[in-house]
Short mmCIF file of C-alpha atoms and ligand atoms in Angstrom, two decimals:
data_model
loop_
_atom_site.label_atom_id
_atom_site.label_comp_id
_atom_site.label_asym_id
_atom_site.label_seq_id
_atom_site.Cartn_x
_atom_site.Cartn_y
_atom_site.Cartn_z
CA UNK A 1075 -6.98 26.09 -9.87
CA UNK A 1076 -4.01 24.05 -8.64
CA UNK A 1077 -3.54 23.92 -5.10
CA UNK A 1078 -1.10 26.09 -3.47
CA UNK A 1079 1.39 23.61 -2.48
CA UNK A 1080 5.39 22.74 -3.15
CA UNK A 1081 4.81 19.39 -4.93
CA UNK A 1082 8.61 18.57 -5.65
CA UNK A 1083 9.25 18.88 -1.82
CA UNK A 1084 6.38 16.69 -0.58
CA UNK A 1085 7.00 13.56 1.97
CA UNK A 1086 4.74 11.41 2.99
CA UNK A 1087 2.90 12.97 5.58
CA UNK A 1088 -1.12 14.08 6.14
CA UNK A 1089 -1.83 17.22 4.18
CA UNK A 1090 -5.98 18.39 4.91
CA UNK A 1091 -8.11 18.66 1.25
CA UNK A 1092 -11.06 20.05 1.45
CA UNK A 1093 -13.41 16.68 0.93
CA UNK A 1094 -13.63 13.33 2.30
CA UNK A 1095 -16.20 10.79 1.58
CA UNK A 1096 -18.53 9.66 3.90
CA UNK A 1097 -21.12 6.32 4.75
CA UNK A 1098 -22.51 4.85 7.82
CA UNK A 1099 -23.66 1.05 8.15
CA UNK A 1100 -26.80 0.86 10.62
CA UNK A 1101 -29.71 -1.13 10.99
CA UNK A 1102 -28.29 -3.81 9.11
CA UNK A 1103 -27.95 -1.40 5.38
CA UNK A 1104 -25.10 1.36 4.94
CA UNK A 1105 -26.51 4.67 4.22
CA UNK A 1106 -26.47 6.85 0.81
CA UNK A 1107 -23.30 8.21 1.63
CA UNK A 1108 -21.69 11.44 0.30
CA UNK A 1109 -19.09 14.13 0.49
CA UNK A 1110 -18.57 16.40 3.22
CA UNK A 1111 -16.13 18.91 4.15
CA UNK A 1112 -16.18 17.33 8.04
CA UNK A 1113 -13.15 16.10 8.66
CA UNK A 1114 -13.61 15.07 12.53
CA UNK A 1115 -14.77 11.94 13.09
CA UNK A 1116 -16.53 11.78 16.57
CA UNK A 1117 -18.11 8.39 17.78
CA UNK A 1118 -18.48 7.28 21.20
CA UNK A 1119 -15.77 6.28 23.35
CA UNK A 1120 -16.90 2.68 23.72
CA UNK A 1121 -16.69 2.06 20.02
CA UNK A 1122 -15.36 -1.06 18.57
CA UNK A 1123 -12.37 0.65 16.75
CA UNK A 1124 -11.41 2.03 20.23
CA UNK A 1125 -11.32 -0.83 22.44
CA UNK A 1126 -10.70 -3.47 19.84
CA UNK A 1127 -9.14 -2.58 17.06
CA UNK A 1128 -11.87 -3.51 14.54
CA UNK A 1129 -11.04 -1.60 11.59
CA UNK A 1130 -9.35 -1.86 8.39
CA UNK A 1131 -8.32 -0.02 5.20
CA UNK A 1132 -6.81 0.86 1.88
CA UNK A 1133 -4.37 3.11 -0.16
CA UNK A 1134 -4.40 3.75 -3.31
CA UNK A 1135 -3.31 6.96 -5.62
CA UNK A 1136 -4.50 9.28 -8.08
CA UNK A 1137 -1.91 10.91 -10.85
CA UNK A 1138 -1.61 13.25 -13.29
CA UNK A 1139 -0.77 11.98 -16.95
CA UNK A 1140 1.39 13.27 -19.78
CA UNK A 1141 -1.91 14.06 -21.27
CA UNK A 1142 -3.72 16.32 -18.25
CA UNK A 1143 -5.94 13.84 -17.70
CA UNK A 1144 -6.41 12.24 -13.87
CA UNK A 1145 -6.24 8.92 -13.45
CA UNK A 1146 -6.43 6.35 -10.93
CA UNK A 1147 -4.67 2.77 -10.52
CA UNK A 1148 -6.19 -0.69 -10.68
CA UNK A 1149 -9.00 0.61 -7.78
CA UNK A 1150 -11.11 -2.34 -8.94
CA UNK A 1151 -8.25 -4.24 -6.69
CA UNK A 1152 -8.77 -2.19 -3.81
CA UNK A 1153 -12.11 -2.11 -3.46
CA UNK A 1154 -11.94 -6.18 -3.88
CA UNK A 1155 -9.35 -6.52 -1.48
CA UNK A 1156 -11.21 -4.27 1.64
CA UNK A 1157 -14.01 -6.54 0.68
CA UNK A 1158 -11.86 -9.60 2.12
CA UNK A 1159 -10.13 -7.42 4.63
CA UNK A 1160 -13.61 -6.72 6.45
CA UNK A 1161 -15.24 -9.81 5.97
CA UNK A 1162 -12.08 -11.50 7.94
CA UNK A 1163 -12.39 -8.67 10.45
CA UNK A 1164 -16.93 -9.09 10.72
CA UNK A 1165 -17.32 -5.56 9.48
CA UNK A 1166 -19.88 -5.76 7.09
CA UNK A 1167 -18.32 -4.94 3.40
CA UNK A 1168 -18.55 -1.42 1.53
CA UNK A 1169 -20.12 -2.46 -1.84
CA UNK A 1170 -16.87 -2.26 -4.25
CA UNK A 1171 -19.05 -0.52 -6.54
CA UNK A 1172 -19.85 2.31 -4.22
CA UNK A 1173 -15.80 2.17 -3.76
CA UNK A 1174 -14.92 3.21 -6.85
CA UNK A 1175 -17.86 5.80 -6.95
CA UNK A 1176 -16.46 6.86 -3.91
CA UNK A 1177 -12.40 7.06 -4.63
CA UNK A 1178 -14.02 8.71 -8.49
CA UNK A 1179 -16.00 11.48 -6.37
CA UNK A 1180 -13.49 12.43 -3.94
CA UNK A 1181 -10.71 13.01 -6.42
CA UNK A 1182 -12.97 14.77 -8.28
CA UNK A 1183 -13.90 16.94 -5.86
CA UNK A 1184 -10.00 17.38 -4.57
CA UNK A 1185 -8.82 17.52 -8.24
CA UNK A 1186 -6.76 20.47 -7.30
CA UNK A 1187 -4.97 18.45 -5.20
CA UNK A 1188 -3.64 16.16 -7.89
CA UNK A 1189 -0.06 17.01 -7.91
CA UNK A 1190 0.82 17.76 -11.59
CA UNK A 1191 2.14 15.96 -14.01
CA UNK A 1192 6.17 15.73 -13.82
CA UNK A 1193 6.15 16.63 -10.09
CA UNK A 1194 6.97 13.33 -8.93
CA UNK A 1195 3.59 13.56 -6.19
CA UNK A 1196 0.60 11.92 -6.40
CA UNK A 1197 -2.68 12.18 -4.52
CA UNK A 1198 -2.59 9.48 -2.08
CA UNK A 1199 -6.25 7.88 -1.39
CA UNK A 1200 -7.31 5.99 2.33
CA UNK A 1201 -10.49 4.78 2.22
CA UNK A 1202 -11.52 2.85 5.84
CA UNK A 1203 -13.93 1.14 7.97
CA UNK A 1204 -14.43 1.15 11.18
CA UNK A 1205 -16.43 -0.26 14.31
CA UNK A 1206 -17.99 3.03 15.23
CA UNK A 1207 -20.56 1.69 18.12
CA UNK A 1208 -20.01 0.93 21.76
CA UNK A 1209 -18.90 -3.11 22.71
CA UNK A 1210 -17.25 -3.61 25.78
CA UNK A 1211 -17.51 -7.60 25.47
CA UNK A 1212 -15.08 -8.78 23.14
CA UNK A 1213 -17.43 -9.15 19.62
CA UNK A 1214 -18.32 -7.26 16.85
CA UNK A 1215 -19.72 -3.71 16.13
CA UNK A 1216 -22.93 -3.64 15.07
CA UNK A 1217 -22.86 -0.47 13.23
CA UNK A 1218 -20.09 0.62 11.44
CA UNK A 1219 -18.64 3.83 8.99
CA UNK A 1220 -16.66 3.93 5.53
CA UNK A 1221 -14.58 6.79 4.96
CA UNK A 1222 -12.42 7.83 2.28
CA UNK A 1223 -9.67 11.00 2.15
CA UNK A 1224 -7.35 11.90 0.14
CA UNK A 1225 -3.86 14.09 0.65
CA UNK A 1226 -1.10 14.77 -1.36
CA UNK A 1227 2.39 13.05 -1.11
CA UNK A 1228 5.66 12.88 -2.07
CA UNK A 1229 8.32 9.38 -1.76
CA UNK A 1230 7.98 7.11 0.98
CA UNK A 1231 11.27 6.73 2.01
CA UNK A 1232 13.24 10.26 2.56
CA UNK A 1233 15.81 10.43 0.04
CA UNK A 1234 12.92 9.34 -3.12
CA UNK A 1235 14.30 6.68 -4.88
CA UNK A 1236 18.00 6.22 -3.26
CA UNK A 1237 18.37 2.57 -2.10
CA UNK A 1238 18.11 2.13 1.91
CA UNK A 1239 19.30 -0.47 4.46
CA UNK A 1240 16.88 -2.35 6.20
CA UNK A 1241 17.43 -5.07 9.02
CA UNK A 1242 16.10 -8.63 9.77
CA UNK A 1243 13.81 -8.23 12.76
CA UNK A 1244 13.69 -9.97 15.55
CA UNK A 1245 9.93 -9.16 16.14
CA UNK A 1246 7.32 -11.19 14.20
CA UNK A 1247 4.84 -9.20 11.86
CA UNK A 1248 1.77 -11.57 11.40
CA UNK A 1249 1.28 -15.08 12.87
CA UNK A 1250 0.40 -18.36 10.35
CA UNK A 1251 -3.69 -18.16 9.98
CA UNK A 1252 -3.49 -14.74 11.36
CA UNK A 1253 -4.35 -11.85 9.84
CA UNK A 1254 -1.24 -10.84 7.76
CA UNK A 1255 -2.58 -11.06 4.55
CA UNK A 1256 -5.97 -8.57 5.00
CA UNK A 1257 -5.01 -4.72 5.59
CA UNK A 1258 -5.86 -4.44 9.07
CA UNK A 1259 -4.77 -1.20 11.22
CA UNK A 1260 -3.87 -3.78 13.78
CA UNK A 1261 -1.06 -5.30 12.00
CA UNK A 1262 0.54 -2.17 11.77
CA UNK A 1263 0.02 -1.15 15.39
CA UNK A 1264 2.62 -4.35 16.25
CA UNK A 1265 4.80 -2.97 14.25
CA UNK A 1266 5.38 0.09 15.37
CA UNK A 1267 7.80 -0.57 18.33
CA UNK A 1268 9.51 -2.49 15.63
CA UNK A 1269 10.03 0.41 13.07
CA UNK A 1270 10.88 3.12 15.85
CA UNK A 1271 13.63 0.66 17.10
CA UNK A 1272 14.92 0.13 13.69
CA UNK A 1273 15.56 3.81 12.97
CA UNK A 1274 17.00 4.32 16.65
CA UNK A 1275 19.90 1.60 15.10
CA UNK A 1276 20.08 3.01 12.02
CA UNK A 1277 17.91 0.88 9.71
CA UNK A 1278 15.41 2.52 7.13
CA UNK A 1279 13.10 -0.58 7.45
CA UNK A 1280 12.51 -3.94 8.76
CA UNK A 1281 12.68 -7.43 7.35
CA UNK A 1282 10.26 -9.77 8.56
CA UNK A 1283 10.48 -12.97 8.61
CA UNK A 1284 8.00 -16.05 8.69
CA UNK A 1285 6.75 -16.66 12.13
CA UNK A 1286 6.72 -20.31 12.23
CA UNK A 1287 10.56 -21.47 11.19
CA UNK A 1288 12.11 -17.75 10.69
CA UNK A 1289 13.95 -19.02 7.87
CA UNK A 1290 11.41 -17.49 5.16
CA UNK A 1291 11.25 -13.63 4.07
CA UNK A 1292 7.71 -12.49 4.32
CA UNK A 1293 7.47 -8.51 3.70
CA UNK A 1294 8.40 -5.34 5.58
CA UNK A 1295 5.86 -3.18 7.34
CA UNK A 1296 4.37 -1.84 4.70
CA UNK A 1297 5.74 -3.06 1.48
CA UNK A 1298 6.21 -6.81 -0.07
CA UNK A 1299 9.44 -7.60 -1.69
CA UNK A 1300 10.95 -8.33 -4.57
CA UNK A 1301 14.32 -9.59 -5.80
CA UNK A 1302 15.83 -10.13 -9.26
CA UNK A 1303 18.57 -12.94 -9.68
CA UNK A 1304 21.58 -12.64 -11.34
CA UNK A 1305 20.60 -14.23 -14.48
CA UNK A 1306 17.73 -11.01 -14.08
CA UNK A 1307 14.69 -13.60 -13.17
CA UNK A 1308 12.61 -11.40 -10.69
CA UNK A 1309 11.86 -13.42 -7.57
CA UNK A 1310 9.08 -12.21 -5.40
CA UNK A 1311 8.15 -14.32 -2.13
CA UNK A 1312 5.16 -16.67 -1.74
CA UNK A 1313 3.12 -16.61 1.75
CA UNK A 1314 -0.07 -16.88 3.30
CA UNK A 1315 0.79 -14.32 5.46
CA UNK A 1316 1.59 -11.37 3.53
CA UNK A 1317 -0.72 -8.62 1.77
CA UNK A 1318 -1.49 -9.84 -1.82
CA UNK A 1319 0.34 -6.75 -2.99
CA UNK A 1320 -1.60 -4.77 -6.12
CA UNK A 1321 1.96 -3.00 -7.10
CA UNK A 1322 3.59 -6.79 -6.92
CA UNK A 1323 0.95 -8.22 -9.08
CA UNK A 1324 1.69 -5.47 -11.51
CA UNK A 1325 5.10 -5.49 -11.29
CA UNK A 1326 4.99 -9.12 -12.26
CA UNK A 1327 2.82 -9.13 -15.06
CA UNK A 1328 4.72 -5.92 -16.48
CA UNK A 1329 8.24 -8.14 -15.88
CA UNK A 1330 6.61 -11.29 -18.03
CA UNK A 1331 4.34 -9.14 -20.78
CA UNK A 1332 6.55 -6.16 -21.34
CA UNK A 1333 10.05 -7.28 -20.65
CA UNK A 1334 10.19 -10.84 -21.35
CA UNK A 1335 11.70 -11.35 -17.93
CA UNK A 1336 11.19 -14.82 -15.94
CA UNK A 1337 8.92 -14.63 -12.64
CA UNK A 1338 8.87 -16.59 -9.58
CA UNK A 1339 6.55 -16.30 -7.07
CA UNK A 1340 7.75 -18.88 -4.62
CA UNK A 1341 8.87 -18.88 -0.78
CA UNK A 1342 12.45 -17.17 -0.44
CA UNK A 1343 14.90 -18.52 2.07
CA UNK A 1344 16.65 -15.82 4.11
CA UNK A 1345 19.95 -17.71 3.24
CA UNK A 1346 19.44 -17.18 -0.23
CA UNK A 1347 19.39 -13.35 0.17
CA UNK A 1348 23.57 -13.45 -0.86
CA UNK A 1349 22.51 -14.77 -4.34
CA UNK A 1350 20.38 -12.33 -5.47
CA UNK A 1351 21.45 -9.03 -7.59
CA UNK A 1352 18.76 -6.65 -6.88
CA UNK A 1353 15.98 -5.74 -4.03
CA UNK A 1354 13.12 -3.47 -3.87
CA UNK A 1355 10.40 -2.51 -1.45
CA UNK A 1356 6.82 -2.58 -3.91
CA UNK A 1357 3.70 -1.35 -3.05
CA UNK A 1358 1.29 1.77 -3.75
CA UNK A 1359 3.32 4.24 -0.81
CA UNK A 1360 7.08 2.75 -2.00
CA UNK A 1361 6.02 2.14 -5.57
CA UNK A 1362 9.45 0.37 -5.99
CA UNK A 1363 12.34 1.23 -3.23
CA UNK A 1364 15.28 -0.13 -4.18
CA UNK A 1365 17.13 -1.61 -1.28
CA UNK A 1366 21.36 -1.50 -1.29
CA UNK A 1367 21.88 -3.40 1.94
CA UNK A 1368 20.09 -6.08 4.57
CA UNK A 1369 21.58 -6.13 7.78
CA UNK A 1370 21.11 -10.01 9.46
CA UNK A 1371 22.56 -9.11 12.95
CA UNK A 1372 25.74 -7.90 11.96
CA UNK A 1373 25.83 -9.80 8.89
CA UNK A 1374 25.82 -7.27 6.17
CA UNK A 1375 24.05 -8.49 2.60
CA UNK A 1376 25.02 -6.04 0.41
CA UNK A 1377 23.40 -6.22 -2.91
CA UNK A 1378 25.76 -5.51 -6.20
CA UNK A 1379 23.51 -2.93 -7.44
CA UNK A 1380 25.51 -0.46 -4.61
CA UNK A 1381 23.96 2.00 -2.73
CA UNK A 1382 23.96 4.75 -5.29
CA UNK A 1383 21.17 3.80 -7.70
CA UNK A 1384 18.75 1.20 -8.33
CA UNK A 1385 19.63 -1.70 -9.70
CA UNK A 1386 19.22 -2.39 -13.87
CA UNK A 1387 15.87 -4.57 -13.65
CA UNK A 1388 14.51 -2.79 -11.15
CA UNK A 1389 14.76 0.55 -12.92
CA UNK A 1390 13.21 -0.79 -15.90
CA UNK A 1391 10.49 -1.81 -13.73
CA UNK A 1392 9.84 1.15 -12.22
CA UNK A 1393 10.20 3.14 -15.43
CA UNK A 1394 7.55 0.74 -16.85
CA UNK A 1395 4.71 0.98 -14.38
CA UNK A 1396 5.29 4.50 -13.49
CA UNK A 1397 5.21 4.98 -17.60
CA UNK A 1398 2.31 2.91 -17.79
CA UNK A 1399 0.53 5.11 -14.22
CA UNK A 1400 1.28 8.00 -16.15
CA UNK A 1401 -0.18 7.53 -19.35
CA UNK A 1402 3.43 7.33 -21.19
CA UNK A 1403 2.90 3.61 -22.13
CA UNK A 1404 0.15 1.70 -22.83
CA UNK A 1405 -1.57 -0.02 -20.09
CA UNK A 1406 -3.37 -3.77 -19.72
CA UNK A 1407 -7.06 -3.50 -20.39
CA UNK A 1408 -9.16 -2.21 -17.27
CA UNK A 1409 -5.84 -0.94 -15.42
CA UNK A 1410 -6.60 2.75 -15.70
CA UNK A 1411 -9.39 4.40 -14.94
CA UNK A 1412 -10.20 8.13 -15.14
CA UNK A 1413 -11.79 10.19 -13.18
CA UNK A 1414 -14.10 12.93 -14.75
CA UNK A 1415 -17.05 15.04 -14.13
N1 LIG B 1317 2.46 -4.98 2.31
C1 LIG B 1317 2.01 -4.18 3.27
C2 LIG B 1317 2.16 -4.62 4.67
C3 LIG B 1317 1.42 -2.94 2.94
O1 LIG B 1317 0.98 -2.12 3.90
C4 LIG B 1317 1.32 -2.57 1.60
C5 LIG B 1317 0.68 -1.31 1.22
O2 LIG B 1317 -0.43 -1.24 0.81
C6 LIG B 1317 1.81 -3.44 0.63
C7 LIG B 1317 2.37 -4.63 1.01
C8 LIG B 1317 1.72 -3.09 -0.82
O3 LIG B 1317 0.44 -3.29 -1.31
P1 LIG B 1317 -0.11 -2.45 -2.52
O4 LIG B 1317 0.85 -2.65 -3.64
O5 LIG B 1317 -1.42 -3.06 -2.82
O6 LIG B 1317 -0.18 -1.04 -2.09
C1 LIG B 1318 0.28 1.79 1.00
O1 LIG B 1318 1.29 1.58 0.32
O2 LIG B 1318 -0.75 2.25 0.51
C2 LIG B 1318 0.24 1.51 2.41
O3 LIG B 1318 -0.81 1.44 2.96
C3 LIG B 1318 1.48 1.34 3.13
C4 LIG B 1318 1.55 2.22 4.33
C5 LIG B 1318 2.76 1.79 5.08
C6 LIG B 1318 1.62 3.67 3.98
#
């Protein structure tokens, strides 16, 4: 029986479910693994998540489709991704295998949790790892835990799909040959002064910029971006800092195979912003945010798609992949895959 809950009025925000996934790495092997309705972690207070940071993660969602069925999105790129995340951090990797079994088994088990169908929600999925044994010298855990939980959201950004203003920042997200393009909690830590001084000045977001020459566009905290031109070619920035977005590499294909659109993936100046017709936040939290306005210390970019709606391309884009998340359009080979008993 569905889950007692307002879907429509969801944010984004932690909502317990009744089961979380569970596996511990020790002795060189990570253990069976399974569910349990635990949801308290408790390791000791030396661990290597605790004193340095050694830990990183995913998110991913489960949705409801025109047809009842649950689904979940491209996980296959999840699971591949936390692979490279934790070798880069030296946690030893969660099988991707056992990742989908364990994203398929939690859902599963929380299926009353999947908001339904039309509600605009969607179960959002965090699957982690973590250093979970005492070092005091700086180096590596040597024995380690996966979890996975899931909780129910709503939109991202307050306001669902209404564009926002974000700002250039003057801090720096992720350094050249750093660690900007695995999905590491730490790189999200550094940006939180960042993101509570933006919304003290008004800003939904921040802007980041490459670290080296600060004349690049690299992503926002927790979305990459992507711009369509005015002859509606979508533009989408190229760096070796940024997360290899899964909802940018979708959005792409979907602009080339289902609306014959142009795509770029190259590196975007900042001073090139003024040309462009259309900007959006993209990735598995924002699916696509549009963005009305970029604020370069006092030097106000406002795009023509106006503050009011999303721009033209960037509708059909969302239309398309949410259509194609929710079962309303056919989807690429491999991109969908359900989740039953
Ligand atoms: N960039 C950052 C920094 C993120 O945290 C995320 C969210 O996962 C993304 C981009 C979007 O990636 P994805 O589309 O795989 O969710
Ligand atoms: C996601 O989109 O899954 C993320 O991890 C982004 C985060 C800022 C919520």
């Amino acid at each position: 029986m569905a889950a007692d809950i307002d879907w429509a009025s969801l944010g984004f925000g932690y909502v317990k479910t009744p089961y979380r996934y569970v596996s511990n790495f020790k002795d060189g092997k990570w253990d069976e693994g399974g569910l349990t309705e635990d949801d308290k972690v408790v390791i000791t207070e030396c661990a290597g998540v605790l004193q340095y940071a050694q830990q990183v993660f995913e998110g991913l969602k489960a949705y409801t489709t025109v047809d009842g069925r649950i689904v979940t999105f491209r996980p296959d790129l999840n699971a591949e991704r936390m692979v490279t995340s934790a070798k880069r951090l030296e946690i030893p990797p969660f099988p991707a295998e056992r990742f989908l079994e364990a994203v398929d088994e939690v859902v599963w088990a929380n299926r009353d949790y999947v908001p339904p169908y039309g509600s605009g929600a969607s179960l959002y999925l965090r699957p982690y790892l973590f250093g979970s044994s005492a070092v005091i010298g700086v180096k590596p855990a040597n024995e380690f835990q996966f979890r996975l939980f899931a909780t129910p959201v709503g939109p991202y950004f307050k306001g669902g799909v209404k564009p926002i203003t974000i700002r250039v920042s003057d801090f720096d997200r992720a350094a050249p040959r750093g660690t900007g393009h695995i999905k590491a909690g730490l790189n999200y830590a550094m940006s939180l002064h960042a993101i509570v001084d933006a919304h003290n000045c008004g800003f939904d977001e921040n802007m980041y910029l490459d670290p080296a020459s600060r004349t690049f566009v690299e992503e926002t905290g927790g979305a990459n971006f992507l711009f369509v031109t005015k002859d509606k070619r979508v533009v989408t920035p190229l760096s070796d800092s940024i997360l290899p977005s899964i909802t940018r590499r979708s959005l792409c294909y979907v602009a080339e195979k289902y609306l014959g659109l142009k795509v770029e993936n190259r590196p975007v100046r900042l001073d090139e912003l003024q040309d462009f017709a259309e900007c959006g936040l993209c990735g598995t939290a924002a699916v696509i945010s549009p963005v009305g306005k970029i604020n370069d210390h006092g030097k106000e970019i406002a795009f023509p798609s106006g503050m009011e709606k999303m721009g033209e391309v960037t509708q059909q884009l969302y239309d398309t992949l949410t259509g194609i998340q929710l079962g309303k359009i056919k989807a690429p080979d491999g991109w969908i895959r359900e989740i039953k008993k």
